[in-house]
PDB file of C-alpha atoms in Angstrom:
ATOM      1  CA  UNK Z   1       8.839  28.876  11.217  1.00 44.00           C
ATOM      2  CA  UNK Z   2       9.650  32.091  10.326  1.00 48.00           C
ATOM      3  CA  UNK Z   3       6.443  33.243   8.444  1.00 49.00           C
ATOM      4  CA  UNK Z   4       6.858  30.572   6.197  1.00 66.00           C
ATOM      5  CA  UNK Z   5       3.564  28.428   4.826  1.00 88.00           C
ATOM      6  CA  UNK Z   6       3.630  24.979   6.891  1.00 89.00           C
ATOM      7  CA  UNK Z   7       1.605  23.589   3.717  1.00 91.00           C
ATOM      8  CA  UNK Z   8       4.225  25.187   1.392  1.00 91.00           C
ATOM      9  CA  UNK Z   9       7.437  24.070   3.681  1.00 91.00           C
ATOM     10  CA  UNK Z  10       6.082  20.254   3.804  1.00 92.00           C
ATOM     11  CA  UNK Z  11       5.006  20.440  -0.092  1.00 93.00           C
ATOM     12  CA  UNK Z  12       8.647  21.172  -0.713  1.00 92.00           C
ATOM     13  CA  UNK Z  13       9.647  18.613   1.515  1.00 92.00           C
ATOM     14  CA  UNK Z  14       7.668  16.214  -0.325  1.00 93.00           C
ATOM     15  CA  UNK Z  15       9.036  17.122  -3.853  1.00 95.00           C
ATOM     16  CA  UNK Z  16      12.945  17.057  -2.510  1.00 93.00           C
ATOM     17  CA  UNK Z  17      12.352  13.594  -1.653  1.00 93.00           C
ATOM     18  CA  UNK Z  18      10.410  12.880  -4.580  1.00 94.00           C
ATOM     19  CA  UNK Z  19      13.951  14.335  -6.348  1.00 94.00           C
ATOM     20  CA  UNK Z  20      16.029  12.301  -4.060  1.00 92.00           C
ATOM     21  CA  UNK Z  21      14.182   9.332  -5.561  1.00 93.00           C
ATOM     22  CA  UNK Z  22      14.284   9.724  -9.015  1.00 92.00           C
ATOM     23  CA  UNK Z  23      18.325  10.013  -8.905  1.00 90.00           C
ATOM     24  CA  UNK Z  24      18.242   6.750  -7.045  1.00 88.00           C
ATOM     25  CA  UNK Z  25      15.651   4.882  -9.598  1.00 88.00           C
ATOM     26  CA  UNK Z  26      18.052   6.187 -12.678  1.00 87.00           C
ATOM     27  CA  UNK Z  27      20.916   4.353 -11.047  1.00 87.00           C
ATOM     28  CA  UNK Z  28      18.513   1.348 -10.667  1.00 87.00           C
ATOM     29  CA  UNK Z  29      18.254   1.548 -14.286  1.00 86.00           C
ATOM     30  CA  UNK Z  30      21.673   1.933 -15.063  1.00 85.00           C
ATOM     31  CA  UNK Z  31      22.248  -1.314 -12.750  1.00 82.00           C
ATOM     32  CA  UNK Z  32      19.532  -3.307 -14.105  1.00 74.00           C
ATOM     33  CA  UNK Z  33      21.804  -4.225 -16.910  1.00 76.00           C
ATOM     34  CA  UNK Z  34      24.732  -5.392 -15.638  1.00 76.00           C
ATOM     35  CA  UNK Z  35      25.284  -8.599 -13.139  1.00 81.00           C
ATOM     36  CA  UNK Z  36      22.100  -9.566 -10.829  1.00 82.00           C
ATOM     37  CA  UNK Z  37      25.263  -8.664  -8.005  1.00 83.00           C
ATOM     38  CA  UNK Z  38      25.593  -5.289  -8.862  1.00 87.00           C
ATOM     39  CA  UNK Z  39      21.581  -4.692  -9.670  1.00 87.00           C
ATOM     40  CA  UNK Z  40      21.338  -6.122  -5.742  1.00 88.00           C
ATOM     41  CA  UNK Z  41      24.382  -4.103  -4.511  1.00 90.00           C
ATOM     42  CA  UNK Z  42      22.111  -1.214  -5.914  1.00 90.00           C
ATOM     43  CA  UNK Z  43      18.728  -1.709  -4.403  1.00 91.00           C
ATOM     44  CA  UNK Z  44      20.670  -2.379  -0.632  1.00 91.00           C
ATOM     45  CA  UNK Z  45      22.348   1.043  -1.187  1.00 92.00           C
ATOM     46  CA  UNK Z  46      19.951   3.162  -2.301  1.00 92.00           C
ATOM     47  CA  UNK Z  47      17.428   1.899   0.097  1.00 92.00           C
ATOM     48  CA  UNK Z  48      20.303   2.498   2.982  1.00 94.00           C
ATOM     49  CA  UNK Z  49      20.876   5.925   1.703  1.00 93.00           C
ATOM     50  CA  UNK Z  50      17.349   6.748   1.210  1.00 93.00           C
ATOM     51  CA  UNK Z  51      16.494   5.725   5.162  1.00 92.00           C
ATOM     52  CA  UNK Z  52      20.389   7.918   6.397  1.00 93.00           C
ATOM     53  CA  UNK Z  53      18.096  10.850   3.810  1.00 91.00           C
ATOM     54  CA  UNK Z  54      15.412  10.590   5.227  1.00 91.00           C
ATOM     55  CA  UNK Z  55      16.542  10.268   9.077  1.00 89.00           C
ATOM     56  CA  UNK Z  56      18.247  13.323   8.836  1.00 90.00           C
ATOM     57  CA  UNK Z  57      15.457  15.325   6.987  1.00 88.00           C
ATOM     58  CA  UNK Z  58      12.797  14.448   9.376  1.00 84.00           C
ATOM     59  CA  UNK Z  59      15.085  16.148  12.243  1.00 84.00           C
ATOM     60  CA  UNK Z  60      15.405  19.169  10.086  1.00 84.00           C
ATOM     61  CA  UNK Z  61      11.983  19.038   9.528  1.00 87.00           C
ATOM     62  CA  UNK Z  62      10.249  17.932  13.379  1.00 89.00           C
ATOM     63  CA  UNK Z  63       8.445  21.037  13.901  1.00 87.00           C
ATOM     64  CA  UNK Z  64       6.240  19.644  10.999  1.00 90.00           C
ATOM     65  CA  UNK Z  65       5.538  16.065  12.508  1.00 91.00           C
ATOM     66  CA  UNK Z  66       4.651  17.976  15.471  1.00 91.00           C
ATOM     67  CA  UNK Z  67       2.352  20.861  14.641  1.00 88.00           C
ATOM     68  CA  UNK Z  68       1.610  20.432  11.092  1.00 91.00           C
ATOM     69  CA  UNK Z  69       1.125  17.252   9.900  1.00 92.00           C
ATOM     70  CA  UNK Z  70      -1.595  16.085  13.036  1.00 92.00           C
ATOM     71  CA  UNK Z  71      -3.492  18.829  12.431  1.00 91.00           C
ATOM     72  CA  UNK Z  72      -3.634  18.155   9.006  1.00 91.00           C
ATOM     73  CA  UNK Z  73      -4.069  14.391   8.804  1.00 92.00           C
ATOM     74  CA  UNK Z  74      -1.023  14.196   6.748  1.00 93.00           C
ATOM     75  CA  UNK Z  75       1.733  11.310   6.903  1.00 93.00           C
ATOM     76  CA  UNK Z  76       4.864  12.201   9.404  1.00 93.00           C
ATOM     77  CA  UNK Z  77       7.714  13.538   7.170  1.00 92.00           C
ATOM     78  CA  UNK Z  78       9.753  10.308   7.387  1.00 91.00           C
ATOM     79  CA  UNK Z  79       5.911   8.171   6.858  1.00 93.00           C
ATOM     80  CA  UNK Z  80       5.578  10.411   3.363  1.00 93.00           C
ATOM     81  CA  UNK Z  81       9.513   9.659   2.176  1.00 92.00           C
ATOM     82  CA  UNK Z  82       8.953   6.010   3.360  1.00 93.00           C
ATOM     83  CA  UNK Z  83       5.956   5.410   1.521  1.00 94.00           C
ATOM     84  CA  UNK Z  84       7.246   7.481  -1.699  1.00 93.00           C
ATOM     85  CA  UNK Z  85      10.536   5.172  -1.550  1.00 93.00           C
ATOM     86  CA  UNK Z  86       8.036   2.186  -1.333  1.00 93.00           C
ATOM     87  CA  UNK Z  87       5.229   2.655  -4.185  1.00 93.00           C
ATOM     88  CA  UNK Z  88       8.206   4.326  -6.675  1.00 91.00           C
ATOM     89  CA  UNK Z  89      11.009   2.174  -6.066  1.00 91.00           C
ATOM     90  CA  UNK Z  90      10.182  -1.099  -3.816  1.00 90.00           C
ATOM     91  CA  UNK Z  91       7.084  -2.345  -5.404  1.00 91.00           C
ATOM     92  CA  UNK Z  92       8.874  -1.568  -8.794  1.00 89.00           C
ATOM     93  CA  UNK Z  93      11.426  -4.202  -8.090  1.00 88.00           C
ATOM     94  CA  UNK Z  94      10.365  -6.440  -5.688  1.00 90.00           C
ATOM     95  CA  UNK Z  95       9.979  -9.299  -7.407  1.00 91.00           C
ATOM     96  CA  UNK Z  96      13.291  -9.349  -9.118  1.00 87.00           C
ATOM     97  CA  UNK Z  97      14.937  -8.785  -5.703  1.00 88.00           C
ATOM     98  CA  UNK Z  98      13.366 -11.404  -4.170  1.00 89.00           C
ATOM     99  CA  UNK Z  99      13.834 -13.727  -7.169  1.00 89.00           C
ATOM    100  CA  UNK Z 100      17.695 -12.992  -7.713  1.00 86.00           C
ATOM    101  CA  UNK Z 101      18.236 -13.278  -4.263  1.00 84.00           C
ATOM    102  CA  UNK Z 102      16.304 -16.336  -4.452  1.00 86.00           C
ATOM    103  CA  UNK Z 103      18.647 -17.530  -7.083  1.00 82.00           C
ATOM    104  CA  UNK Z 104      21.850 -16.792  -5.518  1.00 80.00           C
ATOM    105  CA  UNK Z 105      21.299 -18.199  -2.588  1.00 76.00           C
ATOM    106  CA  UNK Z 106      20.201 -21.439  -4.639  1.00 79.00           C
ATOM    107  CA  UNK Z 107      23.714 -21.314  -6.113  1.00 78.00           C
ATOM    108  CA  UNK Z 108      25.420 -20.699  -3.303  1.00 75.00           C
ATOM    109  CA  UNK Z 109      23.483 -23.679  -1.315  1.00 70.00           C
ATOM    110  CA  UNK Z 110      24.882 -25.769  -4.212  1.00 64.00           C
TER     111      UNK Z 110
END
C-alpha cells in the first residue's frame, strides 16, 4: 500500500470509526430527551448510517481484510466497526429500545 504501515493504516481505520461513533452517540444524547419517537427514529438511523459507513470503508480498506488482518489475528475491518458500534452504542441502549418499542407497540395494539 504504498510503503505505508498495515498496523498504522488499520489503527487509523479503527480510530475514524471510533470518531464516526462518537458523533452518532452525541446525537443519541441530544435525542434521549425529547419523545421516545424521535430517541427511536435516532437509534434506526444511526445504526443504518453506521452499517452504509462502514460498507463503504471496508471496500476502501479490502487489501487489509485480505493480507493484514489474517495474519495478524485481528477482526475484518467491517468485524472491528461492527463490534465498536455494538459495545459503545448498542449495549448502551438496548434496553430502552427494546422497552419503548415494547411500549409503543402496546399502545398501538390498544
Amino acid at each position: 500500500m504504498c510503503g505505508f504501515d498495515k498496523e498504522q493504516i488499520y489503527n487509523n481505520y479503527c480510530q475514524a470509526v471510533a470518531a464516526y461513533i462518537v458523533m452518532g452517540e452525541e446525537r443519541l444524547r441530544q435525542c434521549g430527551t425529547k419523545s421516545s419517537t424521535d430517541f427511536l427514529e435516532e437509534f434506526y438511523l444511526r445504526w443504518s448510517r453506521f452499517l452504509t459507513y462502514i460498507g463503504r470503508m471496508s471496500g476502501v480498506f479490502k487489501h487489509l481484510d485480505i493480507y493484514y488482518t489474517p495474519c495478524n489475528s485481528l477482526r475484518s475491518t467491517s468485524s472491528e466497526g461492527t463490534f465498536q458500534f455494538g459495545s459503545r452504542v448498542v449495549e448502551k441502549h438496548m434496553q430502552r429500545v427494546l422497552r419503548l418499542a415494547s411500549d409503543i407497540h402496546s399502545c398501538r395494539a390498544s
